[in-house]
Amino acid sequence: MSLGFIGLGTMGLPMALNLARAGTDLVVWNRSPHRAEPFAAVAATPDEVLARADVVILMLADEAAIDEVLGERELGGRTIVHMGTTSPAYSRGLEAAVVARGGAYVEAPVSGSRRPAEAGELVAMLAGDPVVVARVRPLLAPMCREMFEFVDDARVSWGPRESACRTTSWAMGSGRSIVIEDGRSEAP
Ligand SMILES: NC(=O)c1ccc[n+]([C@@H]2O[C@H](COP(=O)([O-])OP(=O)(O)OC[C@H]3O[C@@H](n4cnc5c(N)ncnc54)[C@H](OP(=O)(O)O)[C@@H]3O)[C@@H](O)[C@H]2O)c1
């Protein structure tokens, strides 16, 4: 499965480098081209990444950057993995837009900063359709020390549709439990 990576900033560059070092079939794009110099396969446009890769990771600054990069294009057969941090409302809209355009969507925000990103020791929180999450998870392994999957749970039925980072904060703050990965309940 080929992987695309868009957004080679403070976090994205070391994350993509770890993917490349692990031998991933990778094509990258960054708005400022010099940051893509270390990579063997560099696309000229985001469209080219989407044409060449089955799964495309976005590690972009903010919501405006994601909107600009994705535009209104069709995403048939592509899986978008949003690894940046955005508001829950935006994330819900992004998922709906990706699915409406024929794509699949996983949200995988990370905990950690530049150094853990360089060391491949990020902690990712995966949310979305469990079938798609299972397909994407092994691809993210070279960037992560740990990955948690947020699954549907009657008590927090909207959980997988929110930014998992924010879900965690909400659950901690509200005293509610969340269910992760293997069904364990994490009660704050
Ligand atoms: N930094 C952290 O410690 C940390 C930790 C966890 C999560 N995050 C989250 O991860 C995401 C990325 O963070 P970062 O620190 O890597 O940010 P960053 O260093 O500012 O990099 C942002 C990336 O977005 C690109 N970008 C910005 N506006 C764009 C636009 N309009 N069109 C196309 N590309 C655009 C930048 O391209 P250029 O190179 O051309 O500017 C760059 O590749 C954010 O959502 C952040 O909240 C950050």
Short mmCIF file of C-alpha atoms and ligand atoms in Angstrom, two decimals:
data_model
loop_
_atom_site.label_atom_id
_atom_site.label_comp_id
_atom_site.label_asym_id
_atom_site.label_seq_id
_atom_site.Cartn_x
_atom_site.Cartn_y
_atom_site.Cartn_z
CA MET A 1 0.00 0.00 0.00
CA SER A 2 1.46 3.37 -0.95
CA LEU A 3 1.45 6.21 1.54
CA GLY A 4 1.32 9.95 0.93
CA PHE A 5 2.40 12.59 3.44
CA ILE A 6 1.35 16.22 3.22
CA GLY A 7 2.75 18.79 5.65
CA LEU A 8 6.46 18.57 6.46
CA GLY A 9 6.53 21.07 9.31
CA THR A 10 8.06 20.77 12.77
CA MET A 11 6.19 17.52 13.36
CA GLY A 12 5.53 16.28 9.85
CA LEU A 13 9.13 16.29 8.65
CA PRO A 14 10.52 13.94 11.32
CA MET A 15 7.38 11.79 11.14
CA ALA A 16 7.74 11.35 7.38
CA LEU A 17 11.48 10.72 7.74
CA ASN A 18 10.74 7.86 10.12
CA LEU A 19 8.32 6.40 7.59
CA ALA A 20 10.96 6.66 4.86
CA ARG A 21 13.62 5.06 7.08
CA ALA A 22 11.25 2.17 7.76
CA GLY A 23 11.08 1.48 4.02
CA THR A 24 7.56 2.79 3.49
CA ASP A 25 6.52 3.36 -0.12
CA LEU A 26 6.14 7.11 0.42
CA VAL A 27 5.37 10.19 -1.64
CA VAL A 28 5.44 13.60 0.04
CA TRP A 29 4.34 17.16 -0.65
CA ASN A 30 5.00 20.37 1.26
CA ARG A 31 4.00 23.93 0.39
CA SER A 32 7.60 25.07 0.91
CA PRO A 33 9.48 22.66 -1.37
CA HIS A 34 12.86 22.80 0.40
CA ARG A 35 11.49 20.77 3.31
CA ALA A 36 10.82 17.86 0.93
CA GLU A 37 14.44 17.67 -0.22
CA PRO A 38 15.38 14.64 1.95
CA PHE A 39 12.75 12.46 0.25
CA ALA A 40 13.11 10.28 -2.82
CA ALA A 41 9.54 10.72 -4.09
CA VAL A 42 8.26 14.30 -4.05
CA ALA A 43 4.97 15.27 -5.65
CA ALA A 44 4.54 18.60 -7.41
CA THR A 45 1.05 19.14 -5.99
CA PRO A 46 -1.33 17.69 -3.38
CA ASP A 47 -3.31 16.30 -6.34
CA GLU A 48 -0.30 14.25 -7.36
CA VAL A 49 -0.03 12.79 -3.85
CA LEU A 50 -3.69 11.84 -3.99
CA ALA A 51 -3.19 10.27 -7.41
CA ARG A 52 -0.16 8.24 -6.32
CA ALA A 53 -1.03 7.15 -2.77
CA ASP A 54 -3.79 4.95 -1.36
CA VAL A 55 -3.51 6.46 2.11
CA VAL A 56 -2.64 10.13 2.62
CA ILE A 57 -1.50 11.53 5.97
CA LEU A 58 -2.17 15.21 6.67
CA MET A 59 0.07 16.91 9.24
CA LEU A 60 -0.91 20.48 8.55
CA ALA A 61 -0.87 23.61 10.68
CA ASP A 62 -4.59 24.18 11.04
CA GLU A 63 -8.06 23.92 9.58
CA ALA A 64 -7.48 26.54 6.90
CA ALA A 65 -4.40 24.66 5.66
CA ILE A 66 -6.37 21.40 5.43
CA ASP A 67 -9.18 23.11 3.51
CA GLU A 68 -6.70 24.68 1.13
CA VAL A 69 -4.87 21.42 0.50
CA LEU A 70 -7.92 19.20 0.06
CA GLY A 71 -10.04 21.73 -1.79
CA GLU A 72 -13.21 20.30 -3.30
CA ARG A 73 -11.62 17.40 -5.12
CA GLU A 74 -13.05 13.88 -5.35
CA LEU A 75 -11.30 11.35 -3.10
CA GLY A 76 -12.59 8.07 -4.51
CA GLY A 77 -10.75 5.13 -3.00
CA ARG A 78 -8.38 7.27 -0.95
CA THR A 79 -8.03 7.15 2.82
CA ILE A 80 -7.28 10.46 4.53
CA VAL A 81 -5.52 10.26 7.89
CA HIS A 82 -5.65 13.57 9.72
CA MET A 83 -2.88 13.61 12.35
CA GLY A 84 -2.91 17.29 13.29
CA THR A 85 -5.06 18.80 16.00
CA THR A 86 -8.32 20.52 15.11
CA SER A 87 -11.58 21.30 16.84
CA PRO A 88 -14.13 18.48 17.23
CA ALA A 89 -16.65 20.37 15.10
CA TYR A 90 -14.16 20.80 12.30
CA SER A 91 -13.12 17.14 12.51
CA ARG A 92 -16.72 15.99 12.19
CA GLY A 93 -17.18 18.17 9.13
CA LEU A 94 -13.94 16.96 7.60
CA GLU A 95 -14.93 13.34 8.03
CA ALA A 96 -18.31 14.01 6.45
CA ALA A 97 -16.72 15.86 3.54
CA VAL A 98 -14.14 13.14 2.91
CA VAL A 99 -16.78 10.40 2.96
CA ALA A 100 -19.15 12.43 0.76
CA ARG A 101 -16.37 12.70 -1.83
CA GLY A 102 -15.83 8.94 -1.87
CA GLY A 103 -12.92 8.71 0.55
CA ALA A 104 -12.39 7.05 3.90
CA TYR A 105 -11.31 8.94 7.00
CA VAL A 106 -9.25 8.26 10.10
CA GLU A 107 -8.34 10.80 12.71
CA ALA A 108 -5.06 10.15 14.49
CA PRO A 109 -3.93 13.18 16.50
CA VAL A 110 -0.68 12.72 18.36
CA SER A 111 0.60 13.49 21.79
CA GLY A 112 4.25 14.49 21.81
CA SER A 113 6.43 17.23 20.38
CA ARG A 114 9.36 17.52 17.97
CA ARG A 115 11.73 15.26 19.91
CA PRO A 116 9.31 12.31 20.27
CA ALA A 117 8.45 12.82 16.60
CA GLU A 118 12.15 12.53 15.71
CA ALA A 119 12.51 9.43 17.89
CA GLY A 120 9.41 7.73 16.46
CA GLU A 121 7.89 7.85 19.94
CA LEU A 122 4.63 9.68 19.45
CA VAL A 123 1.44 8.48 21.04
CA ALA A 124 -1.39 8.42 18.50
CA MET A 125 -5.10 8.26 19.24
CA LEU A 126 -6.93 6.60 16.38
CA ALA A 127 -10.59 7.14 15.74
CA GLY A 128 -12.94 6.36 12.90
CA ASP A 129 -14.48 3.40 11.13
CA PRO A 130 -12.86 0.38 12.86
CA VAL A 131 -12.24 -1.39 9.55
CA VAL A 132 -10.38 1.60 8.16
CA VAL A 133 -8.53 2.17 11.43
CA ALA A 134 -7.31 -1.44 11.36
CA ARG A 135 -6.05 -0.96 7.80
CA VAL A 136 -4.20 2.25 8.64
CA ARG A 137 -2.74 1.34 12.02
CA PRO A 138 0.30 -0.68 10.83
CA LEU A 139 1.27 2.14 8.48
CA LEU A 140 1.58 4.56 11.41
CA ALA A 141 3.75 2.27 13.54
CA PRO A 142 7.16 3.71 12.49
CA MET A 143 6.12 7.08 13.94
CA CYS A 144 4.63 5.90 17.20
CA ARG A 145 5.57 4.41 20.53
CA GLU A 146 1.94 3.66 21.29
CA MET A 147 -1.41 3.81 19.54
CA PHE A 148 -4.81 3.85 21.18
CA GLU A 149 -8.00 3.12 19.31
CA PHE A 150 -11.15 4.89 20.32
CA VAL A 151 -14.12 2.68 19.58
CA ASP A 152 -17.84 3.24 19.63
CA ASP A 153 -19.26 3.04 23.10
CA ALA A 154 -22.84 3.68 24.16
CA ARG A 155 -21.67 5.88 27.00
CA VAL A 156 -19.71 8.16 24.69
CA SER A 157 -21.44 7.41 21.44
CA TRP A 158 -19.88 10.32 19.63
CA GLY A 159 -16.35 9.47 20.76
CA PRO A 160 -14.86 8.19 17.50
CA ARG A 161 -16.24 11.16 15.65
CA GLU A 162 -14.40 13.68 17.76
CA SER A 163 -10.78 14.57 17.86
CA ALA A 164 -9.50 11.83 20.11
CA CYS A 165 -7.22 14.25 21.95
CA ARG A 166 -10.14 16.43 22.80
CA THR A 167 -12.22 13.39 23.70
CA THR A 168 -9.57 12.45 26.22
CA SER A 169 -9.55 15.92 27.73
CA TRP A 170 -13.31 15.96 27.89
CA ALA A 171 -13.50 12.53 29.51
CA MET A 172 -10.88 13.46 32.07
CA GLY A 173 -12.59 16.74 32.84
CA SER A 174 -16.07 15.35 33.03
CA GLY A 175 -15.23 12.23 35.00
CA ARG A 176 -16.75 9.98 32.33
CA SER A 177 -15.09 6.83 31.14
CA ILE A 178 -13.81 6.15 27.68
CA VAL A 179 -13.19 2.79 26.07
CA ILE A 180 -9.89 2.27 24.35
CA GLU A 181 -8.27 -0.34 22.19
CA ASP A 182 -9.08 -3.68 23.79
CA GLY A 183 -12.25 -2.68 25.56
CA ARG A 184 -10.57 -1.58 28.76
CA SER A 185 -12.40 1.26 30.42
CA GLU A 186 -10.22 4.15 31.42
CA ALA A 187 -11.93 5.88 34.29
CA PRO A 188 -10.27 9.09 35.38
N1 LIG B 1 4.50 21.06 17.33
C1 LIG B 1 4.05 20.22 18.25
O1 LIG B 1 4.69 19.97 19.31
C2 LIG B 1 2.75 19.48 18.04
C3 LIG B 1 2.43 18.38 18.84
C4 LIG B 1 1.27 17.66 18.62
C5 LIG B 1 0.39 18.07 17.62
N2 LIG B 1 0.70 19.16 16.84
C6 LIG B 1 -0.25 19.53 15.79
O2 LIG B 1 0.29 19.02 14.57
C7 LIG B 1 -0.03 19.89 13.49
C8 LIG B 1 1.26 20.33 12.81
O3 LIG B 1 2.05 20.99 13.78
P1 LIG B 1 3.54 21.50 13.44
O4 LIG B 1 4.14 21.92 14.75
O5 LIG B 1 4.26 20.51 12.60
O6 LIG B 1 3.21 22.80 12.58
P2 LIG B 1 4.19 23.64 11.66
O7 LIG B 1 5.61 23.42 12.00
O8 LIG B 1 3.67 25.04 11.68
O9 LIG B 1 3.95 23.02 10.20
C9 LIG B 1 2.74 23.23 9.57
C10 LIG B 1 2.72 22.57 8.21
O10 LIG B 1 1.51 23.01 7.54
C11 LIG B 1 1.88 23.57 6.28
N3 LIG B 1 0.93 24.61 5.92
C12 LIG B 1 0.51 25.66 6.68
N4 LIG B 1 -0.40 26.39 6.00
C13 LIG B 1 -0.55 25.78 4.79
C14 LIG B 1 -1.35 26.05 3.65
N5 LIG B 1 -2.21 27.09 3.63
N6 LIG B 1 -1.26 25.22 2.59
C15 LIG B 1 -0.42 24.17 2.61
N7 LIG B 1 0.37 23.85 3.65
C16 LIG B 1 0.30 24.65 4.74
C17 LIG B 1 3.28 24.10 6.48
O11 LIG B 1 3.89 24.26 5.22
P3 LIG B 1 5.18 25.23 5.05
O12 LIG B 1 6.38 24.42 5.41
O13 LIG B 1 5.14 25.64 3.63
O14 LIG B 1 4.95 26.40 5.98
C18 LIG B 1 3.89 22.97 7.30
O15 LIG B 1 4.20 21.87 6.50
C19 LIG B 1 -0.85 21.02 14.10
O16 LIG B 1 -2.22 20.72 13.96
C20 LIG B 1 -0.43 21.01 15.56
O17 LIG B 1 -1.45 21.53 16.40
C21 LIG B 1 1.86 19.88 17.01
#
